[in-house]
mmCIF file of C-alpha atoms in Angstrom:
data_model
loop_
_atom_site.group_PDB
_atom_site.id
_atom_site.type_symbol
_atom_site.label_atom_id
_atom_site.label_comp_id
_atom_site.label_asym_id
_atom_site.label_seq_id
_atom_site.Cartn_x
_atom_site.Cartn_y
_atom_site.Cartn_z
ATOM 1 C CA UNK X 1080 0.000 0.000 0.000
ATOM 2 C CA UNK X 1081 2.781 2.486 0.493
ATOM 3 C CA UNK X 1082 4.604 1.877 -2.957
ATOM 4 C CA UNK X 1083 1.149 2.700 -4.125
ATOM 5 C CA UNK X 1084 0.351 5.610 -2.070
ATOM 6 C CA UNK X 1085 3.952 6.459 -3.397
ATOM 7 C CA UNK X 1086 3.169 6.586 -7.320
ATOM 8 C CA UNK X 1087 0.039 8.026 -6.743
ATOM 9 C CA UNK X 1088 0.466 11.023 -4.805
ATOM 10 C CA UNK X 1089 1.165 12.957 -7.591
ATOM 11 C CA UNK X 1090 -2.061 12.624 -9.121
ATOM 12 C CA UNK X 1091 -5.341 14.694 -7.726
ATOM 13 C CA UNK X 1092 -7.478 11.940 -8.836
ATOM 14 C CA UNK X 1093 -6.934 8.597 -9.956
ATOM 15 C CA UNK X 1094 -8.387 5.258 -11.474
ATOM 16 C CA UNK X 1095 -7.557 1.785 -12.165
ATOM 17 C CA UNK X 1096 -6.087 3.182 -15.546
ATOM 18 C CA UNK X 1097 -3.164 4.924 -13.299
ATOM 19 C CA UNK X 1098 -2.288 1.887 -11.483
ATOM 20 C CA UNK X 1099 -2.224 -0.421 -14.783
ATOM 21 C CA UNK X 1100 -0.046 1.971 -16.089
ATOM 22 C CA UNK X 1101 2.468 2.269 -13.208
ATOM 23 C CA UNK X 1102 1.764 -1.970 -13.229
ATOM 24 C CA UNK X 1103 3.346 -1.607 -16.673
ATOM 25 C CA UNK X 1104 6.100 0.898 -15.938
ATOM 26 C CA UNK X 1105 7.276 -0.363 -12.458
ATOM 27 C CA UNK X 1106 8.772 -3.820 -11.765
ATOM 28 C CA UNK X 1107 8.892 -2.919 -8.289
ATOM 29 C CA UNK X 1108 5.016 -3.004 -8.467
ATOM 30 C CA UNK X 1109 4.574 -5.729 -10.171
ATOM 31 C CA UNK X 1110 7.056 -7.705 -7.762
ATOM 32 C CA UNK X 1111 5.254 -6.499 -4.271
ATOM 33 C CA UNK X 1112 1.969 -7.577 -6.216
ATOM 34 C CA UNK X 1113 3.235 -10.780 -7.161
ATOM 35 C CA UNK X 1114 4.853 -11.580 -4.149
ATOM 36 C CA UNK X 1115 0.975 -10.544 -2.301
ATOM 37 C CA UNK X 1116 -0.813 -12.517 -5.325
ATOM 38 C CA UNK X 1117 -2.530 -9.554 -5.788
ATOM 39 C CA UNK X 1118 -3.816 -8.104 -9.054
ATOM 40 C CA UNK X 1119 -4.859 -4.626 -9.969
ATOM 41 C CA UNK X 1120 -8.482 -5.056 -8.556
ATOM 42 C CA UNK X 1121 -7.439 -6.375 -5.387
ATOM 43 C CA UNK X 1122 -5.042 -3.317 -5.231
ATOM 44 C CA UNK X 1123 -7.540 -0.634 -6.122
ATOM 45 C CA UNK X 1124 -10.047 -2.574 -3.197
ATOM 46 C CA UNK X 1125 -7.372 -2.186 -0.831
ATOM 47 C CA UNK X 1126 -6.626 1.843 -1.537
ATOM 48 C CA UNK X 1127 -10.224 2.409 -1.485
ATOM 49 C CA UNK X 1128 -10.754 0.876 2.064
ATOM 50 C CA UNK X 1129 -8.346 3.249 3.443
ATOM 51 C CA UNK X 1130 -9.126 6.372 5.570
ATOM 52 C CA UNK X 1131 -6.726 8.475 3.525
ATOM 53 C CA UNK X 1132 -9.422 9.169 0.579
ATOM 54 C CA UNK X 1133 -12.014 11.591 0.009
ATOM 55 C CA UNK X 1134 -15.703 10.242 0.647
ATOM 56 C CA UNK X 1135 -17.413 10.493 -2.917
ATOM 57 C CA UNK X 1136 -20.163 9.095 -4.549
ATOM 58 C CA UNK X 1137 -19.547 6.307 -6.805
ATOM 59 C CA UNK X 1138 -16.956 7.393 -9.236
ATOM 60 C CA UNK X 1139 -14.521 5.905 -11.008
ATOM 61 C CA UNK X 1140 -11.854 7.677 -9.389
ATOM 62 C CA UNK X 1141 -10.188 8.117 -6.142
ATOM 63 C CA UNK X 1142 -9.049 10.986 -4.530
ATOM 64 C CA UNK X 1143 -6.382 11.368 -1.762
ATOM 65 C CA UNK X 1144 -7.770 13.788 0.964
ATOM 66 C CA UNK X 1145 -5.585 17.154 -0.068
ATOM 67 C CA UNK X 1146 -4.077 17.384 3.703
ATOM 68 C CA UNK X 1147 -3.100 14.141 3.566
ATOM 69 C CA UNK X 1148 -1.898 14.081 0.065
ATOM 70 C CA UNK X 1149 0.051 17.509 0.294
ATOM 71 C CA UNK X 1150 2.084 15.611 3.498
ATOM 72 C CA UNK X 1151 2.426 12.313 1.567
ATOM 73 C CA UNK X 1152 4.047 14.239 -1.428
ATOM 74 C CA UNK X 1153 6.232 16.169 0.912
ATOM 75 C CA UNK X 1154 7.481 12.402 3.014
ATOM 76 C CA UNK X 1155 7.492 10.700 -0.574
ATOM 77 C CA UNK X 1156 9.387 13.252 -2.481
ATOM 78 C CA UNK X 1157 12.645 15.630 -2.134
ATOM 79 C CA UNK X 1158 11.872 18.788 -2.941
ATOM 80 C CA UNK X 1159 14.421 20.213 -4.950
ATOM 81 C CA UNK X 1160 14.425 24.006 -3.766
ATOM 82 C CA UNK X 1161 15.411 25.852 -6.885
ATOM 83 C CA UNK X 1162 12.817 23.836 -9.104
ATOM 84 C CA UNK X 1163 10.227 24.287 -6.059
ATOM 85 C CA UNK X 1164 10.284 28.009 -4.871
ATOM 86 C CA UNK X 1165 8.761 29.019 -8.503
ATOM 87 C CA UNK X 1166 5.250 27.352 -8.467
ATOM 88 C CA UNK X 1167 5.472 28.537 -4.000
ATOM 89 C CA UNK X 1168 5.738 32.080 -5.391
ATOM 90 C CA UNK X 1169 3.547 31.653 -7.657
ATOM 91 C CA UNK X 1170 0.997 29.664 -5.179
ATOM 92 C CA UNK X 1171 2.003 32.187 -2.651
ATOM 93 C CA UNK X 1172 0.962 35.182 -4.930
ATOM 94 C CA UNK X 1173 -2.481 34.273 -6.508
ATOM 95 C CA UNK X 1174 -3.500 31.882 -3.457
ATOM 96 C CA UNK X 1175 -2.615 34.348 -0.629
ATOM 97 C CA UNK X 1176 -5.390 36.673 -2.353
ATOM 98 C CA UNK X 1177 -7.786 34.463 -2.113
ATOM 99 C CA UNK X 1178 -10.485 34.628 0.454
ATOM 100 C CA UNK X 1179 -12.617 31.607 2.216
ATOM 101 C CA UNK X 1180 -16.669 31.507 2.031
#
């Protein structure tokens, strides 16, 4: 579930396209679903059954609760500062302005 959590992160929603394409891409995936005898399906029942997702309505996506995602991203990934402090200033700038309901 973490290696999963881990390629998924990036993405604000997600299907069981996403995962059959990391399946594809990843042999470490493929391994740690091997090794479980687990196929994409059981994966995807597995992520859903977690506490980390949004509640929604039957969809064919899933969606990582933003908190929660924004804190994965950050444990999952080095930010490299030079490449990151453009889209801050530029988050900073228009989403500073913003005001709440």
């Amino acid at each position: 579930m973490r290696y999963a959590y881990r390629l998924l992160v990036p993405y604000r929603l997600f299907t069981q396209s996403h995962l059959r394409h990391h399946l594809v891409r990843d042999p470490d995936l493929t391994d740690i679903l091997g090794r479980l005898n687990w196929s994409v399906i059981d994966l995807w029942r597995a992520i859903g059954s977690t506490a980390l997702l949004v509640p929604e309505p039957i969809e064919p996506w899933k969606r990582i609760h933003p908190a929660v995602r924004r804190l994965l991203y950050r444990y999952f990934y080095e930010l490299d500062s030079a490449a990151d402090s453009p889209a801050r200033t530029l988050a900073g700038r228009y989403g500073g302005s913003r005001r709440g309901p």
